[in-house]
Coordinates of C-alpha atoms in Angstrom, one line a residue:
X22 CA -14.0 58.5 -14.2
X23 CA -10.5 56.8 -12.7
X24 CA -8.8 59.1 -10.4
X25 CA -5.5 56.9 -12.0
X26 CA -3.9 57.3 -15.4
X27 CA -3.9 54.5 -17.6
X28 CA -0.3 53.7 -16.9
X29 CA 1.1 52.0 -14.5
X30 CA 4.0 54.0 -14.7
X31 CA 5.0 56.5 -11.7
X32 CA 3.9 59.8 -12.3
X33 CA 7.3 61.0 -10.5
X34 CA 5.1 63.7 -8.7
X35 CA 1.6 65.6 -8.7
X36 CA -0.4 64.4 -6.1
X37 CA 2.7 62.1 -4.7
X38 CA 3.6 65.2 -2.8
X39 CA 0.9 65.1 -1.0
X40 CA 1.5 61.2 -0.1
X41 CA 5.4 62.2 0.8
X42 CA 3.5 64.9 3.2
X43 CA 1.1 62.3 4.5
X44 CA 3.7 59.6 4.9
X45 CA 5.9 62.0 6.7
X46 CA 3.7 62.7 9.0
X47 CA 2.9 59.0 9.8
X48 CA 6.2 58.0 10.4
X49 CA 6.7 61.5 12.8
X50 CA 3.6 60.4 15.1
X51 CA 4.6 56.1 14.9
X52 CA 8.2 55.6 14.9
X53 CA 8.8 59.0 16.1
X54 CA 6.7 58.2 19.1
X55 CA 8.3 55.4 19.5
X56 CA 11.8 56.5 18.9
X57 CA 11.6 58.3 22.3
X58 CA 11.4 55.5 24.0
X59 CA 14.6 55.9 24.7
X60 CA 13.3 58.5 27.7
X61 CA 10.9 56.3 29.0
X62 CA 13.5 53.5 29.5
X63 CA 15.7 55.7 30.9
X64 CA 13.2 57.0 33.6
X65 CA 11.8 53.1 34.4
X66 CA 15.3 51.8 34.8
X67 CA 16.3 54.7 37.0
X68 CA 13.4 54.8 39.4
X69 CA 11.5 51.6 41.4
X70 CA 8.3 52.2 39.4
X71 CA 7.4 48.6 38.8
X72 CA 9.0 47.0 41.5
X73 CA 8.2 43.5 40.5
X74 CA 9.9 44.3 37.4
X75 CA 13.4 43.9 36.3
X76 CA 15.5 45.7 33.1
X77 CA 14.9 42.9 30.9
X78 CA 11.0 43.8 30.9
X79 CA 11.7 47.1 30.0
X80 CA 13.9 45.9 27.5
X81 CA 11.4 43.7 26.1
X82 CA 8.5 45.8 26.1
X83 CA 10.4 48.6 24.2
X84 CA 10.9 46.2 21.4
X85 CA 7.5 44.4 20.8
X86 CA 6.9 48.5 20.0
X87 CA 8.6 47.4 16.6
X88 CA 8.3 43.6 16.6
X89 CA 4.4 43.9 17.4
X90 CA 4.3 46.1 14.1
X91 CA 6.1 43.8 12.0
X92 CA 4.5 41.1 13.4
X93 CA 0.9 42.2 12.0
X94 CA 1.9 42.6 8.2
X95 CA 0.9 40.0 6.6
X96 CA -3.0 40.6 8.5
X97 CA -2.5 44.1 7.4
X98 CA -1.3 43.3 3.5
X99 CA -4.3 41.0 3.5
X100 CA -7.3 43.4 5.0
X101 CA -5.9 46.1 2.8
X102 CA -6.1 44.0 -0.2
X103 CA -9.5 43.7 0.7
X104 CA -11.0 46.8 2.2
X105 CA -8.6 49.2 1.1
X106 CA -5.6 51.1 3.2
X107 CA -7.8 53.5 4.9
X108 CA -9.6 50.7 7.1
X109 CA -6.8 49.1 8.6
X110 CA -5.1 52.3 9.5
X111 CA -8.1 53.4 11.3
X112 CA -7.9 50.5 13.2
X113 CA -4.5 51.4 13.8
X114 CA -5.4 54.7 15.1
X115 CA -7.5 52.9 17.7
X116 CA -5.3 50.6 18.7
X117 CA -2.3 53.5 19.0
X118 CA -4.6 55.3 21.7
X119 CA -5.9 52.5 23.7
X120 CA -2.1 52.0 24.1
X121 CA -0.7 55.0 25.3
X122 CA -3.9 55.6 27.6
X123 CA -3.9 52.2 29.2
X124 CA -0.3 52.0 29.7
X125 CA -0.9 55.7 31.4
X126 CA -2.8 53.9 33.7
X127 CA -0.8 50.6 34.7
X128 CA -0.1 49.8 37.8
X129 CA 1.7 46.5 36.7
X130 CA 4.5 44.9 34.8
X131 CA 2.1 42.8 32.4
X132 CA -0.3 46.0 32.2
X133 CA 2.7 48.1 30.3
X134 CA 3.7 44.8 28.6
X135 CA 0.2 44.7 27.2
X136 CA 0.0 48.7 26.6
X137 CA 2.9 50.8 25.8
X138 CA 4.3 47.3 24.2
X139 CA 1.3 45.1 22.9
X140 CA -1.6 47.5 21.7
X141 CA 1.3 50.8 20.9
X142 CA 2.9 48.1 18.3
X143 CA -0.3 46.7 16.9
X144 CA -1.4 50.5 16.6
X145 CA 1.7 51.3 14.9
X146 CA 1.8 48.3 12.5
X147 CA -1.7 48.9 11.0
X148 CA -0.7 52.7 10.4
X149 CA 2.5 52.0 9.0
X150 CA 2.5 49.1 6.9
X151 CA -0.3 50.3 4.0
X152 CA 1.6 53.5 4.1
X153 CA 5.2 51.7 2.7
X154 CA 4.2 50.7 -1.2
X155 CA 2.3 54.3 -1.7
X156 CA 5.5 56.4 -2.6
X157 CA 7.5 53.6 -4.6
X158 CA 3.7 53.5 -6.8
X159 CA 4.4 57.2 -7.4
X160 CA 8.0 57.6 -7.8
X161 CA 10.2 56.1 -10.1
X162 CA 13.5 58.6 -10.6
X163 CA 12.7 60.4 -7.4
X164 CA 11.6 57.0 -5.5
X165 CA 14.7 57.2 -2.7
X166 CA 14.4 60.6 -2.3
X167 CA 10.5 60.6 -1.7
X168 CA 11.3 58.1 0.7
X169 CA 14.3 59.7 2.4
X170 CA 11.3 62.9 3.0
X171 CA 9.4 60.6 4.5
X172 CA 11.3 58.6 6.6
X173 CA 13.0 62.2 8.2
X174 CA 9.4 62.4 9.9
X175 CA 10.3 59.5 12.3
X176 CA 13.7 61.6 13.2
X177 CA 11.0 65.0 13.2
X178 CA 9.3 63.0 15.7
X179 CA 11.4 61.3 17.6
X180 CA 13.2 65.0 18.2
X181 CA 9.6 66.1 19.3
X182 CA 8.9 63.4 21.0
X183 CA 12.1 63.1 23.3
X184 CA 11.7 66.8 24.1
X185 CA 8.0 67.3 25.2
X186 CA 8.3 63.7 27.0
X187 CA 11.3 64.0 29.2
X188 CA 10.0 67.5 29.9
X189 CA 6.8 66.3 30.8
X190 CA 8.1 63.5 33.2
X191 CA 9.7 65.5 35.0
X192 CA 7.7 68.6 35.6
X193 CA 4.2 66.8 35.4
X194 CA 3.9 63.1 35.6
X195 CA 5.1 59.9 33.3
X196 CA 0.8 59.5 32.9
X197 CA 0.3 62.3 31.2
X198 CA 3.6 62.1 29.3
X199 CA 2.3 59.1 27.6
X200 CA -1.9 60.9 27.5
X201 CA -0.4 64.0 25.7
X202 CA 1.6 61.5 23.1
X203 CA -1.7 59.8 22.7
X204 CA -3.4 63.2 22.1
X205 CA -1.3 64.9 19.5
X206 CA -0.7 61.6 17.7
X207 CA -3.8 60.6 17.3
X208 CA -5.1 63.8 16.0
X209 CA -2.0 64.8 13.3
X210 CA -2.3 60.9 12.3
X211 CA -6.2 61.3 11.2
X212 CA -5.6 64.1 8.3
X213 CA -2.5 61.8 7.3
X214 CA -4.6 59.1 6.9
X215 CA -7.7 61.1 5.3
X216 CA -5.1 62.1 2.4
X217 CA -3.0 59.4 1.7
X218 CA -4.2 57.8 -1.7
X219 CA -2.4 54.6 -3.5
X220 CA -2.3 54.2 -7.3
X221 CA -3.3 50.2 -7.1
X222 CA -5.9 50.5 -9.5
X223 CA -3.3 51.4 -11.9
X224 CA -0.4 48.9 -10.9
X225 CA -3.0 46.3 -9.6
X226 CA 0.2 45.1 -7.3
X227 CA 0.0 41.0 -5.9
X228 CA -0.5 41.3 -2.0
X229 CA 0.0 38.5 -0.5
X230 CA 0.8 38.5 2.9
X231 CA 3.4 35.7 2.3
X232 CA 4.7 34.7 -1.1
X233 CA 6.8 31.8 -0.2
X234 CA 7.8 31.5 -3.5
X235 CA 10.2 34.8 -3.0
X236 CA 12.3 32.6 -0.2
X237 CA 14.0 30.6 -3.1
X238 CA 15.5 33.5 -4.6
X239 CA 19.2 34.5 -3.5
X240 CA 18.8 38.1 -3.9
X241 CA 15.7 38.0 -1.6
X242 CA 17.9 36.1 1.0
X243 CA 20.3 38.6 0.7
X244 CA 17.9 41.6 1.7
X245 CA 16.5 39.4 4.5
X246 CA 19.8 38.7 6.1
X247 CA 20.8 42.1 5.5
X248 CA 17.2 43.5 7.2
X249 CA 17.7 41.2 10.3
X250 CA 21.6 42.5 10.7
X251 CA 20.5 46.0 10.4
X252 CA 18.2 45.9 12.8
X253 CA 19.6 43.8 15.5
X254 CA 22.3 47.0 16.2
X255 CA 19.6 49.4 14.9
X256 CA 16.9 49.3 18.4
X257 CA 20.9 48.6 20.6
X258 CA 22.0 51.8 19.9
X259 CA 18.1 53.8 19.7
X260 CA 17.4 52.5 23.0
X261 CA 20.3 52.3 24.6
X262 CA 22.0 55.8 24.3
X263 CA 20.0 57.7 27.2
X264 CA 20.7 55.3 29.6
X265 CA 24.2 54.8 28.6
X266 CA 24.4 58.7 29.0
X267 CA 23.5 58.5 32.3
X268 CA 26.1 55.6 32.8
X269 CA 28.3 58.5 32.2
X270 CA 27.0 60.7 35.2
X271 CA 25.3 62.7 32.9
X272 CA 21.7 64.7 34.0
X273 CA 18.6 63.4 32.6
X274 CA 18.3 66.6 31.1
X275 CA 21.4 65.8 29.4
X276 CA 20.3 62.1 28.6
X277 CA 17.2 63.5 26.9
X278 CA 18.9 65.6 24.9
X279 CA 21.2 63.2 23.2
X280 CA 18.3 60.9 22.3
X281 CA 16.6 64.1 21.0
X282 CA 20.2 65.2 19.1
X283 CA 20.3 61.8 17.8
X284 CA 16.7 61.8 16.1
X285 CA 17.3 65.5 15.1
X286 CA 20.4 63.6 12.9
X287 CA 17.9 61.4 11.3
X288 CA 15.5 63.7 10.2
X289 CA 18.6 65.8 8.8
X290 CA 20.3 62.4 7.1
X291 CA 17.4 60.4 5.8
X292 CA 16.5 62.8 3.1
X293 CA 20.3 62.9 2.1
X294 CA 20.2 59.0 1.9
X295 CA 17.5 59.6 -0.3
X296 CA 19.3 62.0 -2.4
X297 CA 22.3 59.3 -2.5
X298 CA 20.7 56.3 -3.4
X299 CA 19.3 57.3 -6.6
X300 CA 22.5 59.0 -7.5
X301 CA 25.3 56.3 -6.7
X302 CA 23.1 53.0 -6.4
X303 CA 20.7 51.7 -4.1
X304 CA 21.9 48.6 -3.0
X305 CA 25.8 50.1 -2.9
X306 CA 24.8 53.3 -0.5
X307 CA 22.4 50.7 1.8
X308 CA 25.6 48.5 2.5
X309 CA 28.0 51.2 2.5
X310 CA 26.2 53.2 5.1
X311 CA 25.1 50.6 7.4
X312 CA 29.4 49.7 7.5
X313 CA 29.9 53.6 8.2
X314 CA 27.5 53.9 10.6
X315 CA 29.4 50.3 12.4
X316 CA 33.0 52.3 12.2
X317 CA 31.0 55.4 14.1
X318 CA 30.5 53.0 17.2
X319 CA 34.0 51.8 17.2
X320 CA 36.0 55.3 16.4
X321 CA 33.4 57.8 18.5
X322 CA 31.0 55.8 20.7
X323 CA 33.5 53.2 22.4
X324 CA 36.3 56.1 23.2
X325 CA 33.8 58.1 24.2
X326 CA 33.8 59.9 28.0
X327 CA 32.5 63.8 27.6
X328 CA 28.8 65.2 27.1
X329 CA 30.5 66.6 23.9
X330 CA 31.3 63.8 22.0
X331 CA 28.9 61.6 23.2
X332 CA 26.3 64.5 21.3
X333 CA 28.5 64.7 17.9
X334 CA 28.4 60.3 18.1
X335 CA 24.1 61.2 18.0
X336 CA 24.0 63.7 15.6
X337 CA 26.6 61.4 13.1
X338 CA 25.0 57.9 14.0
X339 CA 21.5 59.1 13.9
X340 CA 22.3 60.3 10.4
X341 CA 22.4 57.4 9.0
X342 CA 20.9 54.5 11.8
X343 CA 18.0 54.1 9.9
X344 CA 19.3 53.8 6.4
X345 CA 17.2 50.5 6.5
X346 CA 13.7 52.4 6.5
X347 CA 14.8 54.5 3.8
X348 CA 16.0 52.2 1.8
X349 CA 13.8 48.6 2.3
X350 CA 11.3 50.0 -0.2
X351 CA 13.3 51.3 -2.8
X352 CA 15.4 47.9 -2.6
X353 CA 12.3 45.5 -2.9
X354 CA 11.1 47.3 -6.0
X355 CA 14.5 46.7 -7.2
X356 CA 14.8 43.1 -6.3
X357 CA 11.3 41.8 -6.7
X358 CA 9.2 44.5 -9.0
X359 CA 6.3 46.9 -8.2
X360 CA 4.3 43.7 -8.5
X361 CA 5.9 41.9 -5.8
X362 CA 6.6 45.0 -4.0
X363 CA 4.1 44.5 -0.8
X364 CA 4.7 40.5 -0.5
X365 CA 8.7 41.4 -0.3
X366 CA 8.2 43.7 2.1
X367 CA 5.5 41.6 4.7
X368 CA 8.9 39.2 4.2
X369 CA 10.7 42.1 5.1
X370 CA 8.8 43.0 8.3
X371 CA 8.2 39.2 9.7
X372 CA 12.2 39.0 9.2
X373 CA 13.2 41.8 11.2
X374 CA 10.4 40.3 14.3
X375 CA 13.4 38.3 16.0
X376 CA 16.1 41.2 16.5
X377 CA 13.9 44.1 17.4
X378 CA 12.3 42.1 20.2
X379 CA 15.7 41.1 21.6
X380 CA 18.1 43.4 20.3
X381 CA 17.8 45.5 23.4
X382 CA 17.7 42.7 26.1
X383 CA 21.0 41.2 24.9
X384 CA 22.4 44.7 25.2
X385 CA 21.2 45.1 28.5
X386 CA 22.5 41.7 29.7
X387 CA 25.6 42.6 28.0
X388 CA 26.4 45.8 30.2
X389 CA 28.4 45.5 33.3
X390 CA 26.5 47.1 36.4
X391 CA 29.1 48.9 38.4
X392 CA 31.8 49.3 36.1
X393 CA 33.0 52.8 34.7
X394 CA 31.5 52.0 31.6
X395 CA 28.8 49.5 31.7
X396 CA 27.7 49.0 27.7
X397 CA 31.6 48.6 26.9
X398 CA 30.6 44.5 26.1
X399 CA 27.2 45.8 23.9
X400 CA 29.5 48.5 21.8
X401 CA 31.9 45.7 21.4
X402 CA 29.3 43.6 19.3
X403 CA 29.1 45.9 16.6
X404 CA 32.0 43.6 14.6
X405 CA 29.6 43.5 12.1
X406 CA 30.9 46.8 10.9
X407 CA 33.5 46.0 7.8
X408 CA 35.1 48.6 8.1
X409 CA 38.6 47.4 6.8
X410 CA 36.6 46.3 3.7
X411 CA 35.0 49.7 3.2
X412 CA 38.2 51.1 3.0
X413 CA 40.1 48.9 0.3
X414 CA 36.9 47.8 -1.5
X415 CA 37.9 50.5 -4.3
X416 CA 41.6 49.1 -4.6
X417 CA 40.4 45.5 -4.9
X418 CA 38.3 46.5 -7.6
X419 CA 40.8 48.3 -9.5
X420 CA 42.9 45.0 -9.2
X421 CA 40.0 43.0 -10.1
X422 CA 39.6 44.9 -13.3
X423 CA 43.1 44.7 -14.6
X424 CA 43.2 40.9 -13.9
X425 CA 40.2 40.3 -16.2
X426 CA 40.6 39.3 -19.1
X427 CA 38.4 42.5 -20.6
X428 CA 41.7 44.5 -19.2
X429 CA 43.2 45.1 -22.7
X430 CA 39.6 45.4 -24.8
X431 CA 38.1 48.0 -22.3
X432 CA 40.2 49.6 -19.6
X433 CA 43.0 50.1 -22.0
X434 CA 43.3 52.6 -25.0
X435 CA 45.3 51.6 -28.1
X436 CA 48.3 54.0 -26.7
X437 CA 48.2 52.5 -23.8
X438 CA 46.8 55.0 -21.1
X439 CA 44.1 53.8 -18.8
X440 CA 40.6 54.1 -19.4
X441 CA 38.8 56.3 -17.1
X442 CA 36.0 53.5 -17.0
X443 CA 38.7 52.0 -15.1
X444 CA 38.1 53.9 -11.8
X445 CA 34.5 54.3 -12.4
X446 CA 31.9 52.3 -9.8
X447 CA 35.1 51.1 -7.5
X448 CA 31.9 50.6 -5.0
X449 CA 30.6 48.0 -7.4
X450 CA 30.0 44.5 -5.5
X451 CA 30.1 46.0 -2.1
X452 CA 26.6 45.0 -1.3
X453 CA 27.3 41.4 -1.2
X454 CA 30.1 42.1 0.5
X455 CA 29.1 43.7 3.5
X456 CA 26.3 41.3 4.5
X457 CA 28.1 38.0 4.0
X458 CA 31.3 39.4 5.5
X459 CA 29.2 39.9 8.3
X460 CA 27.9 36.6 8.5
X461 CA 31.2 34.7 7.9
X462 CA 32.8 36.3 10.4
X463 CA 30.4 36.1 12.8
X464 CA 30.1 32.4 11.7
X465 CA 33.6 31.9 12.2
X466 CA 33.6 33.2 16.0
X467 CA 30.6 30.8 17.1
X468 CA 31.4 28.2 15.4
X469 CA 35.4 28.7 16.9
X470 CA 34.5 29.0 20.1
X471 CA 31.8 25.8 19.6
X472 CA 34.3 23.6 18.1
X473 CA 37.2 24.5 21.4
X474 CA 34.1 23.8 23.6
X475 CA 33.7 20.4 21.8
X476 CA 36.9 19.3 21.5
X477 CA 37.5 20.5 25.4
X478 CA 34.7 18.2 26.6
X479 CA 35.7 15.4 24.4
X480 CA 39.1 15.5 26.1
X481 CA 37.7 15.8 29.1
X482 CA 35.8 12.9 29.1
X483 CA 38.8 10.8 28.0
X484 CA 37.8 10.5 23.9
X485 CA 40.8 12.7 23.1
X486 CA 44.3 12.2 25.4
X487 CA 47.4 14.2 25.3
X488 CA 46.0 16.4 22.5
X489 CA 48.3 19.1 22.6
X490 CA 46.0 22.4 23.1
X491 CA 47.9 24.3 19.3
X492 CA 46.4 21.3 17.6
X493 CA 42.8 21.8 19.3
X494 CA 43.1 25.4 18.4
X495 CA 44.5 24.6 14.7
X496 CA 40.8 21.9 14.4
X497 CA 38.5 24.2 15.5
X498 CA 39.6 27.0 13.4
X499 CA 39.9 24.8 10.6
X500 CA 36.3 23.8 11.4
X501 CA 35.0 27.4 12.2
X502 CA 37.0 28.5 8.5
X503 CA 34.8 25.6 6.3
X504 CA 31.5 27.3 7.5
X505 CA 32.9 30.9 6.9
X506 CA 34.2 30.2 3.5
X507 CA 30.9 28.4 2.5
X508 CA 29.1 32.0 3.4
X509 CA 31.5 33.8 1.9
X510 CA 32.0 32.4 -1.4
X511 CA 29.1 33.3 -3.2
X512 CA 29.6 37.2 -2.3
X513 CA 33.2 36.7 -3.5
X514 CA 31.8 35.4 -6.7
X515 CA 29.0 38.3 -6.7
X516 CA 31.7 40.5 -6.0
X517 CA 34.1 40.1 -8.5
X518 CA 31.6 39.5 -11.6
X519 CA 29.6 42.9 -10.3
X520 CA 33.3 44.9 -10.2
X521 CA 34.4 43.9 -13.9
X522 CA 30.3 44.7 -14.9
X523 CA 29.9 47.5 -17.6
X524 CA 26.4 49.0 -18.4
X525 CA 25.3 49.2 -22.2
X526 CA 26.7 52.5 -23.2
X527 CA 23.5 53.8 -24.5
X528 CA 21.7 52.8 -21.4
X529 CA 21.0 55.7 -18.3
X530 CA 19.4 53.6 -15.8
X531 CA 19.5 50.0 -14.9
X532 CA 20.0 47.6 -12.7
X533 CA 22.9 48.2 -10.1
X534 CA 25.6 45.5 -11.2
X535 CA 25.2 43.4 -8.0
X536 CA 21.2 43.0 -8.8
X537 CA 22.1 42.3 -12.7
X538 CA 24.9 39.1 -11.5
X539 CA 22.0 38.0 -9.1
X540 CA 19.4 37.8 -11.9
X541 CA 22.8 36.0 -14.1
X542 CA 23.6 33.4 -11.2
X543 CA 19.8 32.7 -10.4
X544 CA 19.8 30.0 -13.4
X545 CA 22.5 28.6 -12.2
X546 CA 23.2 29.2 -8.0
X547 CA 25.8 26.4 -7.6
X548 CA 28.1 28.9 -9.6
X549 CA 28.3 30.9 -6.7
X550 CA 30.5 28.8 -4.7
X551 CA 32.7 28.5 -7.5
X552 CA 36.3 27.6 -5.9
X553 CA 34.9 26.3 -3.0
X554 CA 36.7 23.4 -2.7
X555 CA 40.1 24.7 -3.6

């Protein structure tokens, strides 16, 4: 007899609960592991370990711990498809202990790169990536929250993690620091395995480990520009904060604890993203918290100079840092279907490969040796926080609204008092927003500064004479504006159709507004960039 109800429905609990228990506990002994690499970078750029080595290998091998495990999805969506989840997780398992024992044992630069990068990331990848579609098969209503549970176990771990290790490497030895890790990992990640169970006999999801055909979609686009944004400042600031601690003068006792405090904030916020996003919207919580968590870096981090604050900018940023592993599930269910789920999401992880293997080495060839505070330039890339937008996104909505032409029909009674429907959903459209504001403008900067460079050169070599230097300026921002306004202009269009969007009136759920004008503009894309040319 089927273990599975005949319906490919979520049953929106029973023996989900177990799966959110399992799943928690992968993601505390994987990424929480992981997360407290933090310590160990800490420790090998503070002491002549490796001499051969330099910071960029640290760097580097601290984020093929999360490329590695991207890197391996589509393998892993296609052995699970055939032999289930349970086999490629044991592999995992394997390959999760081999790392943390070799590297224990590594004498040289390309040994660690191998072990605590290499064979840690491969481990974590075939643990981690069966584990994603299980709660999204048993949740529906309770989907974001089930995931916000789980993903608090990384921020479990990682509090763990940073404690016991830092502790360990100073009282004991870095070896056993990373043979312990391997130890309790291992054996909490073998009863989380043993009781995880999917529902795809039910759903019977498509896993493929690429579906190409998902690339021509805009929405899909959208998620994958948003995933590779999110995680390019995601592993800066994980990584970064115990040695920028130190930077200060701080101990490494006090370094420790601030990587601890700031995975203590994301097993205390995760579950509250949860909670959010199937309140107030999925897509609109995802963009508005990634923005927040940008403002944090600029209003706390950069101002920064006491053991105080630097501890409250954790606790706050670590809140909601990983909003993206709560919420990439939850999101490609709502762009792509249960169906597609697993094909979005090996998308999803080959996407994100690029910035969390390099993330942390442009931050550490951004710092400034020496100075009083060397990661002033790597703080300073977080532009991509809108945080101007965030704040008169509701007003331009409300303006939006009583442009349209609906204005009189539906946010006006007969008397002539407002509607209240009228200041309902002002975050409506911010989605788009946030993600193509942060690729215009960081469009508009490169391709600025590429244009000057150009047009310098040019006059240099004796194509452009007497040019007065306001005209070159007046070019290249002309130039740089063309490319930002092409990026723009469809989330401008998204925008303002998804603010002046009202839900059938007998309908409870549906589609968030931005994922309804998506599915509206995918007959037709060219509408998007609508206005262009004026």
């Amino acid at each position: 007899m089927s273990l599975f109800p005949n319906t490919s429905l979520p049953p929106d609990g029973g023996y989900g609960w177990v799966c959110v228990a399992a799943c928690f506990s992968i993601n505390c002994f994987t990424w929480g592991a992981v997360s407290s690499y933090g310590v160990y970078l800490a420790h090998y750029l503070s002491n002549n370990i490796f001499p051969e080595a330099t910071p960029m290998d640290f760097a580097l091998i601290g984020g093929l711990n999360f490329s590695m495990a991207m890197l391996v999805a589509p393998a892993v969506t296609i052995i699970a498809r055939k032999y289930g989840t349970k086999l490629p997780m044991l592999l995992g398992l394997g390959l999760l202990a081999s790392g943390y024992v070799s590297a224990s044992f590594s004498r040289r630069i390309w040994q660690l790169y191998l072990s605590q990068g290499v064979l840690i990331g491969f481990g974590v990848g075939f643990i981690y990536i069966p584990s994603i579609p299980v709660l999204s098969q048993w949740f529906d209503k309770k989907r974001s929250l089930a995931n916000g549970i789980s993903a608090a176990g990384s921020g479990i771990g990682g509090l763990i993690f940073s404690f016991m290790d830092g502790s360990i490497i100073q009282k004991i030895s870095l070896a056993w620091a990373l043979r312990l890790t391997a130890i309790i990992s291992c054996s909490m990640l073998i009863i989380a395995i043993l009781l995880i169970r999917t529902r795809n006999e039910a759903i019977q999801p498509s896993q493929r480990g690429f579906d190409m055909k998902l690339l021509r979609r805009l929405d899909v686009l959208l998620l994958l520009s948003w995933a590779f944004l999110s995680m390019l400042g995601y592993i800066c600031l994980l990584f970064s904060l115990p040695d920028y601690a130190r930077s200060m003068g701080l101990s490494d006792n006090q370094a420790t604890i601030v990587n601890a405090i700031l995975n203590l904030g994301t097993a205390v916020g995760r579950p509250l993203i949860g909670v959010a996003s199937d309140r107030f919207g999925r897509i609109e919580v995802a963009g508005l918290l990634t923005c927040f968590c940008g403002v944090t870096c600029f209003v706390i981090w950069l101002p920064s100079t006491s053991y105080g604050v630097l501890v409250l900018f954790a606790f706050i940023s670590g809140a909601i840092l990983g909003v993206f592993w709560v919420t990439v599930g939850p999101l490609c269910v709502e762009v792509a279907g249960l169906e597609q789920l697993q094909s979005l999401l090996s998308l999803s992880w080959f996407f994100i490969v690029l910035p969390t293997t390099f993330s942390e080495v442009i931050a550490l060839k951004l710092r400034r040796l020496g100075s009083y505070q060397p990661y002033r330039n790597a703080q300073a890339s977080t532009i991509a926080a809108l945080a101007s937008e965030g704040a008169i996104h509701p007003m331009d909505t409300v303006i939006t609204r009583m442009q349209s032409p609906m204005y009189s029909s539906i946010y006006k009674h007969l008397n002539g008092t407002l509607n209240r429907t009228l200041f309902s959903g002002l975050y409506q459209g911010f989605g788009p927003t946030l993600v193509a504001g942060t690729l215009s403008s960081a469009a508009f900067f490169t391709a600025y500064e590429a244009s000057k460079t150009a047009f310098d050169n040019a006059q240099s070599a004796g194509y452009m004479l007497d040019v007065p230097r306001p005209l070159i300026h007046v070019a290249s921002s002309a130039v740089a504006e063309l490319l930002a306004c092409a990026i723009q202009n469809p989330a401008e269009v998204l925008k303002q159709n998804a603010q002046v969007y009202q839900r059938p009136v007998n309908a409870k759920r549906g589609p968030s507004p931005t994922m309804e004008m998506l599915r509206q503009f995918r007959k037709y894309p060219s509408g998007l960039w609508a206005g262009y040319d004026v």
